[in-house]
Each structure stands twice: as C-alpha cells, then as structure tokens.
PDB file of C-alpha atoms and ligand atoms in Angstrom:
ATOM      1  CA  UNK B  14      -7.710 -15.642  -5.918  1.00 86.00           C
ATOM      2  CA  UNK B  15      -6.302 -12.240  -5.285  1.00 96.00           C
ATOM      3  CA  UNK B  16      -6.991 -10.197  -8.402  1.00 97.00           C
ATOM      4  CA  UNK B  17      -7.747  -6.713  -6.940  1.00 98.00           C
ATOM      5  CA  UNK B  18      -5.595  -4.374  -5.059  1.00 98.00           C
ATOM      6  CA  UNK B  19      -6.322  -1.115  -3.343  1.00 98.00           C
ATOM      7  CA  UNK B  20      -4.000   1.787  -2.684  1.00 98.00           C
ATOM      8  CA  UNK B  21      -4.917   4.623  -0.341  1.00 98.00           C
ATOM      9  CA  UNK B  22      -3.577   7.952  -1.802  1.00 98.00           C
ATOM     10  CA  UNK B  23      -5.624  10.652  -0.134  1.00 96.00           C
ATOM     11  CA  UNK B  24      -3.147  11.336   2.766  1.00 92.00           C
ATOM     12  CA  UNK B  25      -1.847  14.880   3.059  1.00 91.00           C
ATOM     13  CA  UNK B  26       1.835  13.793   3.144  1.00 93.00           C
ATOM     14  CA  UNK B  27       2.792  16.209   5.928  1.00 94.00           C
ATOM     15  CA  UNK B  28       5.796  14.214   6.850  1.00 93.00           C
ATOM     16  CA  UNK B  29       7.229  15.237   3.464  1.00 96.00           C
ATOM     17  CA  UNK B  30       6.455  18.945   3.553  1.00 97.00           C
ATOM     18  CA  UNK B  31       7.517  21.192   1.904  1.00 97.00           C
ATOM     19  CA  UNK B  32       7.688  18.722  -1.055  1.00 96.00           C
ATOM     20  CA  UNK B  33       4.109  17.884  -0.698  1.00 96.00           C
ATOM     21  CA  UNK B  34       2.688  21.374  -0.255  1.00 95.00           C
ATOM     22  CA  UNK B  35       1.405  21.487  -3.905  1.00 95.00           C
ATOM     23  CA  UNK B  36       2.554  18.055  -5.167  1.00 96.00           C
ATOM     24  CA  UNK B  37       1.257  14.503  -4.589  1.00 97.00           C
ATOM     25  CA  UNK B  38       3.969  12.556  -2.551  1.00 96.00           C
ATOM     26  CA  UNK B  39       3.256   9.457  -4.545  1.00 98.00           C
ATOM     27  CA  UNK B  40       4.333  11.202  -7.799  1.00 98.00           C
ATOM     28  CA  UNK B  41       7.645  12.359  -6.290  1.00 97.00           C
ATOM     29  CA  UNK B  42      10.415  10.775  -8.218  1.00 96.00           C
ATOM     30  CA  UNK B  43      12.569   7.979  -6.623  1.00 96.00           C
ATOM     31  CA  UNK B  44      15.706   7.527  -8.833  1.00 94.00           C
ATOM     32  CA  UNK B  45      13.788   8.983 -11.922  1.00 93.00           C
ATOM     33  CA  UNK B  46      10.550   7.221 -11.415  1.00 95.00           C
ATOM     34  CA  UNK B  47       7.413   8.176  -9.444  1.00 97.00           C
ATOM     35  CA  UNK B  48       7.166   6.189  -6.176  1.00 97.00           C
ATOM     36  CA  UNK B  49       3.691   4.938  -7.140  1.00 98.00           C
ATOM     37  CA  UNK B  50       4.992   3.258 -10.272  1.00 98.00           C
ATOM     38  CA  UNK B  51       7.182   0.937  -8.070  1.00 98.00           C
ATOM     39  CA  UNK B  52       4.039  -0.031  -6.211  1.00 98.00           C
ATOM     40  CA  UNK B  53       1.994  -0.605  -9.285  1.00 98.00           C
ATOM     41  CA  UNK B  54       4.702  -2.749 -10.874  1.00 98.00           C
ATOM     42  CA  UNK B  55       4.829  -4.875  -7.729  1.00 98.00           C
ATOM     43  CA  UNK B  56       1.119  -5.641  -7.788  1.00 97.00           C
ATOM     44  CA  UNK B  57       0.790  -6.099 -11.574  1.00 97.00           C
ATOM     45  CA  UNK B  58       3.753  -8.449 -11.503  1.00 98.00           C
ATOM     46  CA  UNK B  59       2.092 -10.348  -8.573  1.00 98.00           C
ATOM     47  CA  UNK B  60      -0.952 -11.104 -10.880  1.00 98.00           C
ATOM     48  CA  UNK B  61      -3.361  -8.282  -9.796  1.00 98.00           C
ATOM     49  CA  UNK B  62      -5.477  -7.004 -12.642  1.00 96.00           C
ATOM     50  CA  UNK B  63      -7.507  -4.278 -11.049  1.00 98.00           C
ATOM     51  CA  UNK B  64      -6.046  -1.548  -8.787  1.00 98.00           C
ATOM     52  CA  UNK B  65      -8.373   0.835  -6.944  1.00 98.00           C
ATOM     53  CA  UNK B  66      -6.851   4.215  -6.156  1.00 98.00           C
ATOM     54  CA  UNK B  67      -8.350   6.085  -3.212  1.00 98.00           C
ATOM     55  CA  UNK B  68      -7.657   9.698  -3.950  1.00 98.00           C
ATOM     56  CA  UNK B  69      -9.138  13.118  -2.845  1.00 97.00           C
ATOM     57  CA  UNK B  70      -9.872  16.343  -4.792  1.00 96.00           C
ATOM     58  CA  UNK B  71      -6.556  17.640  -3.591  1.00 95.00           C
ATOM     59  CA  UNK B  72      -4.665  14.644  -5.109  1.00 97.00           C
ATOM     60  CA  UNK B  73      -6.369  14.783  -8.594  1.00 97.00           C
ATOM     61  CA  UNK B  74      -2.983  15.284 -10.159  1.00 98.00           C
ATOM     62  CA  UNK B  75      -2.549  11.486  -9.642  1.00 98.00           C
ATOM     63  CA  UNK B  76      -5.579  10.850 -11.883  1.00 98.00           C
ATOM     64  CA  UNK B  77      -4.271  13.289 -14.406  1.00 97.00           C
ATOM     65  CA  UNK B  78      -0.886  11.578 -14.523  1.00 98.00           C
ATOM     66  CA  UNK B  79      -2.473   8.255 -15.397  1.00 98.00           C
ATOM     67  CA  UNK B  80      -5.023   9.742 -17.861  1.00 97.00           C
ATOM     68  CA  UNK B  81      -2.374  11.821 -19.794  1.00 94.00           C
ATOM     69  CA  UNK B  82      -2.080   9.249 -22.704  1.00 92.00           C
ATOM     70  CA  UNK B  83      -3.448  11.711 -25.258  1.00 93.00           C
ATOM     71  CA  UNK B  84      -0.712  14.043 -24.518  1.00 93.00           C
ATOM     72  CA  UNK B  85       1.955  11.334 -25.155  1.00 93.00           C
ATOM     73  CA  UNK B  86       0.176  10.376 -28.349  1.00 92.00           C
ATOM     74  CA  UNK B  87       0.297  13.949 -29.708  1.00 92.00           C
ATOM     75  CA  UNK B  88       3.914  14.171 -28.924  1.00 91.00           C
ATOM     76  CA  UNK B  89       4.583  10.856 -30.704  1.00 92.00           C
ATOM     77  CA  UNK B  90       2.717  11.961 -33.795  1.00 88.00           C
ATOM     78  CA  UNK B  91       5.466  14.685 -34.456  1.00 85.00           C
ATOM     79  CA  UNK B  92       8.475  12.973 -33.036  1.00 83.00           C
ATOM     80  CA  UNK B  93       8.959   9.180 -32.803  1.00 87.00           C
ATOM     81  CA  UNK B  94      11.085   9.329 -29.683  1.00 92.00           C
ATOM     82  CA  UNK B  95      11.427   5.650 -28.572  1.00 94.00           C
ATOM     83  CA  UNK B  96      11.614   6.741 -24.915  1.00 94.00           C
ATOM     84  CA  UNK B  97       8.358   8.667 -25.166  1.00 94.00           C
ATOM     85  CA  UNK B  98       6.740   5.742 -26.917  1.00 95.00           C
ATOM     86  CA  UNK B  99       7.802   3.429 -24.120  1.00 95.00           C
ATOM     87  CA  UNK B 100       6.368   5.899 -21.472  1.00 95.00           C
ATOM     88  CA  UNK B 101       3.172   6.178 -23.494  1.00 96.00           C
ATOM     89  CA  UNK B 102       2.658   2.387 -23.581  1.00 95.00           C
ATOM     90  CA  UNK B 103       3.333   2.135 -19.906  1.00 96.00           C
ATOM     91  CA  UNK B 104       0.758   4.848 -18.988  1.00 96.00           C
ATOM     92  CA  UNK B 105      -1.775   2.994 -21.216  1.00 96.00           C
ATOM     93  CA  UNK B 106      -1.107  -0.207 -19.428  1.00 96.00           C
ATOM     94  CA  UNK B 107      -1.503   1.332 -15.979  1.00 98.00           C
ATOM     95  CA  UNK B 108      -4.638   3.282 -17.002  1.00 97.00           C
ATOM     96  CA  UNK B 109      -6.505   0.268 -18.079  1.00 97.00           C
ATOM     97  CA  UNK B 110      -6.036  -1.362 -14.655  1.00 98.00           C
ATOM     98  CA  UNK B 111      -6.747   1.612 -12.367  1.00 98.00           C
ATOM     99  CA  UNK B 112     -10.104   2.726 -11.027  1.00 98.00           C
ATOM    100  CA  UNK B 113     -10.549   5.786  -8.732  1.00 98.00           C
ATOM    101  CA  UNK B 114     -12.593   6.320  -5.728  1.00 98.00           C
ATOM    102  CA  UNK B 115     -12.616   9.405  -3.520  1.00 98.00           C
ATOM    103  CA  UNK B 116     -11.997  10.115   0.176  1.00 96.00           C
ATOM    104  CA  UNK B 117     -12.188  13.879   0.362  1.00 89.00           C
ATOM    105  CA  UNK B 118     -11.827  14.216   4.133  1.00 92.00           C
ATOM    106  CA  UNK B 119      -8.586  12.510   5.472  1.00 89.00           C
ATOM    107  CA  UNK B 120     -10.282  10.393   8.154  1.00 94.00           C
ATOM    108  CA  UNK B 121      -7.577   7.677   8.080  1.00 96.00           C
ATOM    109  CA  UNK B 122      -6.606   4.412   6.373  1.00 97.00           C
ATOM    110  CA  UNK B 123      -9.639   2.522   7.714  1.00 98.00           C
ATOM    111  CA  UNK B 124     -11.985   5.068   6.316  1.00 98.00           C
ATOM    112  CA  UNK B 125     -10.109   4.966   2.927  1.00 98.00           C
ATOM    113  CA  UNK B 126     -10.566   1.165   2.800  1.00 98.00           C
ATOM    114  CA  UNK B 127     -14.254   1.410   3.407  1.00 98.00           C
ATOM    115  CA  UNK B 128     -14.754   3.711   0.305  1.00 98.00           C
ATOM    116  CA  UNK B 129     -13.698   0.646  -1.886  1.00 98.00           C
ATOM    117  CA  UNK B 130     -16.397  -1.657  -0.380  1.00 98.00           C
ATOM    118  CA  UNK B 131     -18.746  -1.774  -3.448  1.00 97.00           C
ATOM    119  CA  UNK B 132     -15.906  -2.454  -5.882  1.00 98.00           C
ATOM    120  CA  UNK B 133     -14.391  -5.590  -4.151  1.00 98.00           C
ATOM    121  CA  UNK B 134     -15.531  -8.787  -5.893  1.00 97.00           C
ATOM    122  CA  UNK B 135     -13.690 -11.683  -4.283  1.00 97.00           C
ATOM    123  CA  UNK B 136     -13.428 -12.681  -0.634  1.00 98.00           C
ATOM    124  CA  UNK B 137      -9.919 -11.398  -0.338  1.00 98.00           C
ATOM    125  CA  UNK B 138      -8.020  -8.333  -1.734  1.00 98.00           C
ATOM    126  CA  UNK B 139      -4.554  -6.898  -1.517  1.00 98.00           C
ATOM    127  CA  UNK B 140      -3.795  -3.443  -0.001  1.00 98.00           C
ATOM    128  CA  UNK B 141      -0.458  -1.633  -0.535  1.00 98.00           C
ATOM    129  CA  UNK B 142       0.603   1.538   1.238  1.00 98.00           C
ATOM    130  CA  UNK B 143       2.527   3.724  -1.084  1.00 97.00           C
ATOM    131  CA  UNK B 144       4.916   4.944   1.630  1.00 95.00           C
ATOM    132  CA  UNK B 145       6.546   1.464   1.927  1.00 97.00           C
ATOM    133  CA  UNK B 146       8.688   0.355  -1.027  1.00 98.00           C
ATOM    134  CA  UNK B 147       9.978  -3.184  -0.907  1.00 98.00           C
ATOM    135  CA  UNK B 148      12.608  -3.792  -3.488  1.00 97.00           C
ATOM    136  CA  UNK B 149      14.393  -6.840  -4.818  1.00 96.00           C
ATOM    137  CA  UNK B 150      11.773  -9.280  -3.875  1.00 97.00           C
ATOM    138  CA  UNK B 151       8.126  -9.042  -4.728  1.00 98.00           C
ATOM    139  CA  UNK B 152       6.409  -9.033  -1.297  1.00 98.00           C
ATOM    140  CA  UNK B 153       2.807  -9.032  -2.726  1.00 98.00           C
ATOM    141  CA  UNK B 154       3.629 -12.077  -4.833  1.00 98.00           C
ATOM    142  CA  UNK B 155       5.068 -13.892  -1.815  1.00 98.00           C
ATOM    143  CA  UNK B 156       2.013 -13.015   0.340  1.00 98.00           C
ATOM    144  CA  UNK B 157      -0.370 -14.124  -2.380  1.00 98.00           C
ATOM    145  CA  UNK B 158       1.408 -17.475  -2.642  1.00 98.00           C
ATOM    146  CA  UNK B 159       1.174 -17.773   1.198  1.00 98.00           C
ATOM    147  CA  UNK B 160      -2.569 -16.939   0.974  1.00 98.00           C
ATOM    148  CA  UNK B 161      -3.089 -19.669  -1.504  1.00 98.00           C
ATOM    149  CA  UNK B 162      -1.753 -22.208   1.095  1.00 97.00           C
ATOM    150  CA  UNK B 163      -3.470 -20.913   4.289  1.00 97.00           C
ATOM    151  CA  UNK B 164      -6.524 -18.998   2.868  1.00 98.00           C
ATOM    152  CA  UNK B 165      -6.422 -16.364   5.613  1.00 98.00           C
ATOM    153  CA  UNK B 166      -5.439 -12.724   5.940  1.00 98.00           C
ATOM    154  CA  UNK B 167      -1.823 -11.765   5.883  1.00 98.00           C
ATOM    155  CA  UNK B 168       0.258  -8.648   6.802  1.00 98.00           C
ATOM    156  CA  UNK B 169       3.808  -7.872   6.102  1.00 98.00           C
ATOM    157  CA  UNK B 170       6.138  -7.616   9.068  1.00 98.00           C
ATOM    158  CA  UNK B 171       9.547  -6.288   9.944  1.00 97.00           C
ATOM    159  CA  UNK B 172      11.515  -5.837  13.202  1.00 97.00           C
ATOM    160  CA  UNK B 173      12.018  -2.150  13.999  1.00 96.00           C
ATOM    161  CA  UNK B 174      13.982  -0.324  16.633  1.00 96.00           C
ATOM    162  CA  UNK B 175      12.064  -0.414  20.075  1.00 94.00           C
ATOM    163  CA  UNK B 176      12.617   3.399  20.223  1.00 95.00           C
ATOM    164  CA  UNK B 177      10.577   3.817  17.015  1.00 93.00           C
ATOM    165  CA  UNK B 178       7.509   1.583  17.736  1.00 97.00           C
ATOM    166  CA  UNK B 179       5.221   4.592  17.965  1.00 95.00           C
ATOM    167  CA  UNK B 180       5.537   5.082  14.222  1.00 93.00           C
ATOM    168  CA  UNK B 181       4.007   1.684  13.457  1.00 95.00           C
ATOM    169  CA  UNK B 182       1.331  -0.807  14.016  1.00 97.00           C
ATOM    170  CA  UNK B 183       2.906  -3.441  16.392  1.00 98.00           C
ATOM    171  CA  UNK B 184       2.116  -7.089  16.698  1.00 96.00           C
ATOM    172  CA  UNK B 185       1.840  -9.673  19.421  1.00 96.00           C
ATOM    173  CA  UNK B 186       2.819 -13.064  18.133  1.00 93.00           C
ATOM    174  CA  UNK B 187       1.321 -16.419  19.011  1.00 90.00           C
ATOM    175  CA  UNK B 188       2.247 -19.577  17.048  1.00 92.00           C
ATOM    176  CA  UNK B 189       5.320 -19.693  14.641  1.00 94.00           C
ATOM    177  CA  UNK B 190       4.335 -21.321  11.310  1.00 96.00           C
ATOM    178  CA  UNK B 191       7.796 -21.441   9.908  1.00 96.00           C
ATOM    179  CA  UNK B 192      10.835 -19.205  10.078  1.00 94.00           C
ATOM    180  CA  UNK B 193       9.198 -16.294   8.156  1.00 96.00           C
ATOM    181  CA  UNK B 194       5.486 -16.602   9.148  1.00 97.00           C
ATOM    182  CA  UNK B 195       3.681 -16.441  12.395  1.00 97.00           C
ATOM    183  CA  UNK B 196       0.105 -16.208  13.712  1.00 98.00           C
ATOM    184  CA  UNK B 197      -0.763 -12.828  15.100  1.00 98.00           C
ATOM    185  CA  UNK B 198      -2.641 -12.706  18.407  1.00 98.00           C
ATOM    186  CA  UNK B 199      -3.114  -8.977  18.674  1.00 98.00           C
ATOM    187  CA  UNK B 200      -2.016  -5.714  16.996  1.00 98.00           C
ATOM    188  CA  UNK B 201      -1.878  -2.213  18.328  1.00 97.00           C
ATOM    189  CA  UNK B 202      -1.581   0.989  16.361  1.00 97.00           C
ATOM    190  CA  UNK B 203       1.318   3.275  17.152  1.00 97.00           C
ATOM    191  CA  UNK B 204       1.980   2.201  20.787  1.00 97.00           C
ATOM    192  CA  UNK B 205       4.408   3.916  23.114  1.00 96.00           C
ATOM    193  CA  UNK B 206       7.726   1.934  23.921  1.00 96.00           C
ATOM    194  CA  UNK B 207       6.172   0.723  27.183  1.00 95.00           C
ATOM    195  CA  UNK B 208       2.822  -0.318  25.600  1.00 95.00           C
ATOM    196  CA  UNK B 209       4.418  -2.197  22.659  1.00 97.00           C
ATOM    197  CA  UNK B 210       4.091  -5.983  22.904  1.00 95.00           C
ATOM    198  CA  UNK B 211       7.149  -6.521  20.556  1.00 96.00           C
ATOM    199  CA  UNK B 212       9.117  -4.628  18.029  1.00 96.00           C
ATOM    200  CA  UNK B 213       7.515  -6.466  15.050  1.00 97.00           C
ATOM    201  CA  UNK B 214       5.912  -3.765  12.958  1.00 98.00           C
ATOM    202  CA  UNK B 215       3.187  -3.859  10.299  1.00 98.00           C
ATOM    203  CA  UNK B 216       4.498  -2.823   6.945  1.00 98.00           C
ATOM    204  CA  UNK B 217       2.210  -1.668   4.247  1.00 98.00           C
ATOM    205  CA  UNK B 218       1.233  -4.885   2.542  1.00 98.00           C
ATOM    206  CA  UNK B 219      -2.054  -6.499   3.623  1.00 98.00           C
ATOM    207  CA  UNK B 220      -4.194  -9.369   2.277  1.00 98.00           C
ATOM    208  CA  UNK B 221      -7.557  -8.682   3.764  1.00 98.00           C
ATOM    209  CA  UNK B 222     -10.819 -10.572   3.955  1.00 98.00           C
ATOM    210  CA  UNK B 223     -13.761  -8.467   2.688  1.00 98.00           C
ATOM    211  CA  UNK B 224     -15.567  -9.136   5.975  1.00 98.00           C
ATOM    212  CA  UNK B 225     -13.336  -6.233   7.177  1.00 98.00           C
ATOM    213  CA  UNK B 226     -15.882  -3.824   5.730  1.00 98.00           C
ATOM    214  CA  UNK B 227     -18.413  -4.848   8.439  1.00 98.00           C
ATOM    215  CA  UNK B 228     -15.850  -4.031  11.137  1.00 98.00           C
ATOM    216  CA  UNK B 229     -14.838  -0.782   9.514  1.00 98.00           C
ATOM    217  CA  UNK B 230     -18.461   0.393   9.352  1.00 98.00           C
ATOM    218  CA  UNK B 231     -18.588   0.212  13.069  1.00 97.00           C
ATOM    219  CA  UNK B 232     -14.978   1.434  13.834  1.00 97.00           C
ATOM    220  CA  UNK B 233     -14.624   4.350  16.100  1.00 97.00           C
ATOM    221  CA  UNK B 234     -11.931   6.852  15.676  1.00 96.00           C
ATOM    222  CA  UNK B 235      -8.604   5.824  17.352  1.00 96.00           C
ATOM    223  CA  UNK B 236      -5.136   7.429  17.682  1.00 94.00           C
ATOM    224  CA  UNK B 237      -4.932  11.001  16.414  1.00 92.00           C
ATOM    225  CA  UNK B 238      -8.741  10.976  15.816  1.00 95.00           C
ATOM    226  CA  UNK B 239      -8.374   8.785  12.664  1.00 96.00           C
ATOM    227  CA  UNK B 240     -10.134   5.529  11.746  1.00 97.00           C
ATOM    228  CA  UNK B 241      -7.287   2.991  11.681  1.00 98.00           C
ATOM    229  CA  UNK B 242      -7.354  -0.199   9.655  1.00 98.00           C
ATOM    230  CA  UNK B 243      -5.210  -1.668  12.518  1.00 98.00           C
ATOM    231  CA  UNK B 244      -8.177  -1.169  15.002  1.00 98.00           C
ATOM    232  CA  UNK B 245     -10.513  -3.137  12.804  1.00 98.00           C
ATOM    233  CA  UNK B 246      -7.986  -5.845  12.285  1.00 98.00           C
ATOM    234  CA  UNK B 247      -7.557  -6.019  16.129  1.00 98.00           C
ATOM    235  CA  UNK B 248     -11.370  -6.394  16.308  1.00 98.00           C
ATOM    236  CA  UNK B 249     -11.356  -9.161  13.629  1.00 98.00           C
ATOM    237  CA  UNK B 250      -8.622 -11.114  15.543  1.00 98.00           C
ATOM    238  CA  UNK B 251     -10.719 -10.894  18.756  1.00 98.00           C
ATOM    239  CA  UNK B 252     -13.543 -12.357  16.628  1.00 98.00           C
ATOM    240  CA  UNK B 253     -11.434 -15.311  15.728  1.00 97.00           C
ATOM    241  CA  UNK B 254     -10.329 -14.200  12.268  1.00 98.00           C
ATOM    242  CA  UNK B 255      -6.855 -15.571  11.559  1.00 98.00           C
ATOM    243  CA  UNK B 256      -4.045 -13.316  10.488  1.00 98.00           C
ATOM    244  CA  UNK B 257      -0.560 -14.263   9.550  1.00 98.00           C
ATOM    245  CA  UNK B 258       2.444 -11.987   9.985  1.00 98.00           C
ATOM    246  CA  UNK B 259       4.846 -12.457   7.082  1.00 98.00           C
ATOM    247  CA  UNK B 260       8.516 -11.420   7.532  1.00 98.00           C
ATOM    248  CA  UNK B 261       9.238 -10.286   3.945  1.00 98.00           C
ATOM    249  CA  UNK B 262      12.570 -10.919   2.320  1.00 95.00           C
ATOM    250  CA  UNK B 263      13.020  -7.784   0.197  1.00 95.00           C
ATOM    251  CA  UNK B 264      14.746  -4.493   0.970  1.00 96.00           C
ATOM    252  CA  UNK B 265      12.463  -2.035   2.760  1.00 97.00           C
ATOM    253  CA  UNK B 266      12.567   1.659   1.987  1.00 97.00           C
ATOM    254  CA  UNK B 267      10.452   4.186   3.967  1.00 94.00           C
ATOM    255  CA  UNK B 268       9.380   6.828   1.563  1.00 94.00           C
ATOM    256  CA  UNK B 269       6.958   8.528   3.816  1.00 92.00           C
ATOM    257  CA  UNK B 270       9.453  10.523   5.867  1.00 92.00           C
ATOM    258  CA  UNK B 271      11.923  13.005   4.625  1.00 95.00           C
ATOM    259  CA  UNK B 272      14.963  11.058   5.666  1.00 95.00           C
ATOM    260  CA  UNK B 273      13.719   7.905   4.329  1.00 95.00           C
ATOM    261  CA  UNK B 274      12.658   9.525   1.086  1.00 96.00           C
ATOM    262  CA  UNK B 275      16.097  10.972   0.473  1.00 96.00           C
ATOM    263  CA  UNK B 276      17.802   7.608   1.349  1.00 96.00           C
ATOM    264  CA  UNK B 277      15.411   5.620  -0.889  1.00 96.00           C
ATOM    265  CA  UNK B 278      16.777   7.339  -4.084  1.00 91.00           C
ATOM    266  CA  UNK B 279      20.328   6.524  -3.013  1.00 93.00           C
ATOM    267  CA  UNK B 280      19.437   2.941  -2.190  1.00 95.00           C
ATOM    268  CA  UNK B 281      17.539   2.272  -5.408  1.00 95.00           C
ATOM    269  CA  UNK B 282      20.258   3.674  -7.502  1.00 92.00           C
ATOM    270  CA  UNK B 283      22.666   1.045  -5.949  1.00 92.00           C
ATOM    271  CA  UNK B 284      20.372  -1.840  -6.743  1.00 87.00           C
TER     272      UNK B 284
HETATM  273  C1  G1P N 293       0.080   2.935   8.526  1.00 51.40           C
HETATM  274  C2  G1P N 293      -0.550   1.988   9.504  1.00 51.40           C
HETATM  275  C3  G1P N 293       0.558   1.299  10.469  1.00 51.40           C
HETATM  276  C4  G1P N 293       1.571   0.683   9.693  1.00 51.40           C
HETATM  277  C5  G1P N 293       2.290   1.755   8.620  1.00 51.40           C
HETATM  278  C6  G1P N 293       3.178   1.087   7.744  1.00 51.40           C
HETATM  279  O1  G1P N 293       0.649   4.017   9.357  1.00 51.40           O
HETATM  280  O2  G1P N 293      -1.523   2.657  10.200  1.00 51.40           O
HETATM  281  O3  G1P N 293      -0.055   0.421  11.322  1.00 51.40           O
HETATM  282  O4  G1P N 293       2.651   0.246  10.485  1.00 51.40           O
HETATM  283  O5  G1P N 293       1.222   2.366   7.897  1.00 51.40           O
HETATM  284  O6  G1P N 293       3.857   1.980   6.947  1.00 51.40           O
HETATM  285  P1  G1P N 293       0.949   5.485   8.575  1.00 51.40           P
HETATM  286  O7  G1P N 293       2.132   5.325   7.723  1.00 51.40           O
HETATM  287  O8  G1P N 293      -0.293   5.825   7.737  1.00 51.40           O
HETATM  288  O9  G1P N 293       1.225   6.537   9.738  1.00 51.40           O
END
C-alpha cells in the first residue's frame, strides 16, 4: 500500500533565477495556482494520505503558505467571500496531510530522501519532484496501480531529445513487460550524449522501496558533487532489486527551467 509521499523542496531553483532569488519556485503561479498544489492534488487523488515536504530554512515560506489558515479564518470572519472560504478549506485540507523535514545544505536529491527515513512506515513510498508536472492523466495513480500488480519499484519515463540527455537520469532497458512498461537494467545520472545508453529519461515520479535508505547512507557524491537518488537506484539494480520504467500517458510540463515554466502556464490554460 502506498500511503506516503515525499517531495524534495530544498533546491535553490537556480534555473529559474531571478524569479527564485527571494521566492520559492514551488510557490510560483502556473495559470493562477502555485505549482506545488498541482503536485499535491495529484498525490492526494492517487490515495496518498501523508506527504512529507523536505524544505530548508531558506524555503520556510512554503511552510508559512500551508500554515496560513488563521489568516484566512480572520478574513472570512469579516467578509464571507466564497472564493476565500474555498481557499481556506483547501489550505486546511493540505495542512492536515503535510509534515515538514529539513535539509539545510543542498546536498542533492539523494540526501533529501535520506532525511525522511524515520517517517516512512510502509515498505514502499512515492516520491514526486515538483519541477515535473504531469497533466491530464494522474501518473502517480497509474504507478500505484502498477505497483499493486508487480510489487516492485517504479519510475516514470519519457523519451527526450538525444541532444538533451545530460539534463536527465537515463535508463538502459532490458525486458519489455507491455507497451508502456519495461524492466530497467541500469540508470545513469545526466550522461553526455555519447555515454547515454538510450534517450529514455527519468521523470520525477518514483515508487521506492524503503531499503533505498541503506544504499543512500553509503552513497558517495556523484555528478556536480551532489548525492543523487539515481546513483543509489543504480546500486540497487546491481543488487538485484527490480525497477520498472513506466511510460506515462499524461502531458509533461517541465517547470524547472525558465522556458518550460513560461510554456507551462500557456499549456495549462489550454487544457
Ligand atoms: C532530477 C533527477 C534526474 C531526473 C530529473 C527529472 O534531476 O536527478 O535523474 O531525470 O530530476 O526531472 P534535477 O531536476 O534535480 O536536476
């Protein structure tokens, strides 16, 4: 049963400067709604009932945003605006489900995941990366369904342009399970075009076995001096853990780069 999700939110957001110089990128509006709310809606709709946010001191405005129910309540007292009442209820719903843990030094996604170790209750949990929005089809829900069938780890996958493989984790595929799912035989973080075994990229939805924490504890720094989740996944695959790559069906929006962020508002407004 996948009932918990984790969301790393301590990143500096340098790809979105200057917007992120004083503001958390996950709160930036995408078509009138903070990006993080799309991610929350996806995992709540997929049946998750506890979401662990990994933030940092610098990103405390995220905590403030979800703990601002008293402010809404005081506004509603004087003015019964239905829109504000709706927002108030939404914030309360989110607040009840979110827990916060801290990663004050940005040491990478792998290190962020390790911070959640003592909170994870079941054998498997979901991770969503907030830069990656997937619209129209609930990718987390589809992956949870797949997990129920195979009881192994799963990562979302999408074909990318060969020229851009160095922006992603890239898979080697072995067996095809069906037209949308395959067994992963290796994964490499941000390879050069020559090193890349394919153009199948890791997109930010993961169902992970909690044994990953053992691997993360031993994980050495990789590309760019960061501890990458991809490197621990690679080590798990080498140790015979099974990972499925899932070609998701929804519309992908890359909100972690300036071009992608600008486009995502336009795309969502068309949906
Ligand atoms: C992270 C992962 C990478 C993955 C990507 C998906 O990279 O390390 O393997 O392909 O998310 O968005 P980041 O966006 O943190 O550079």
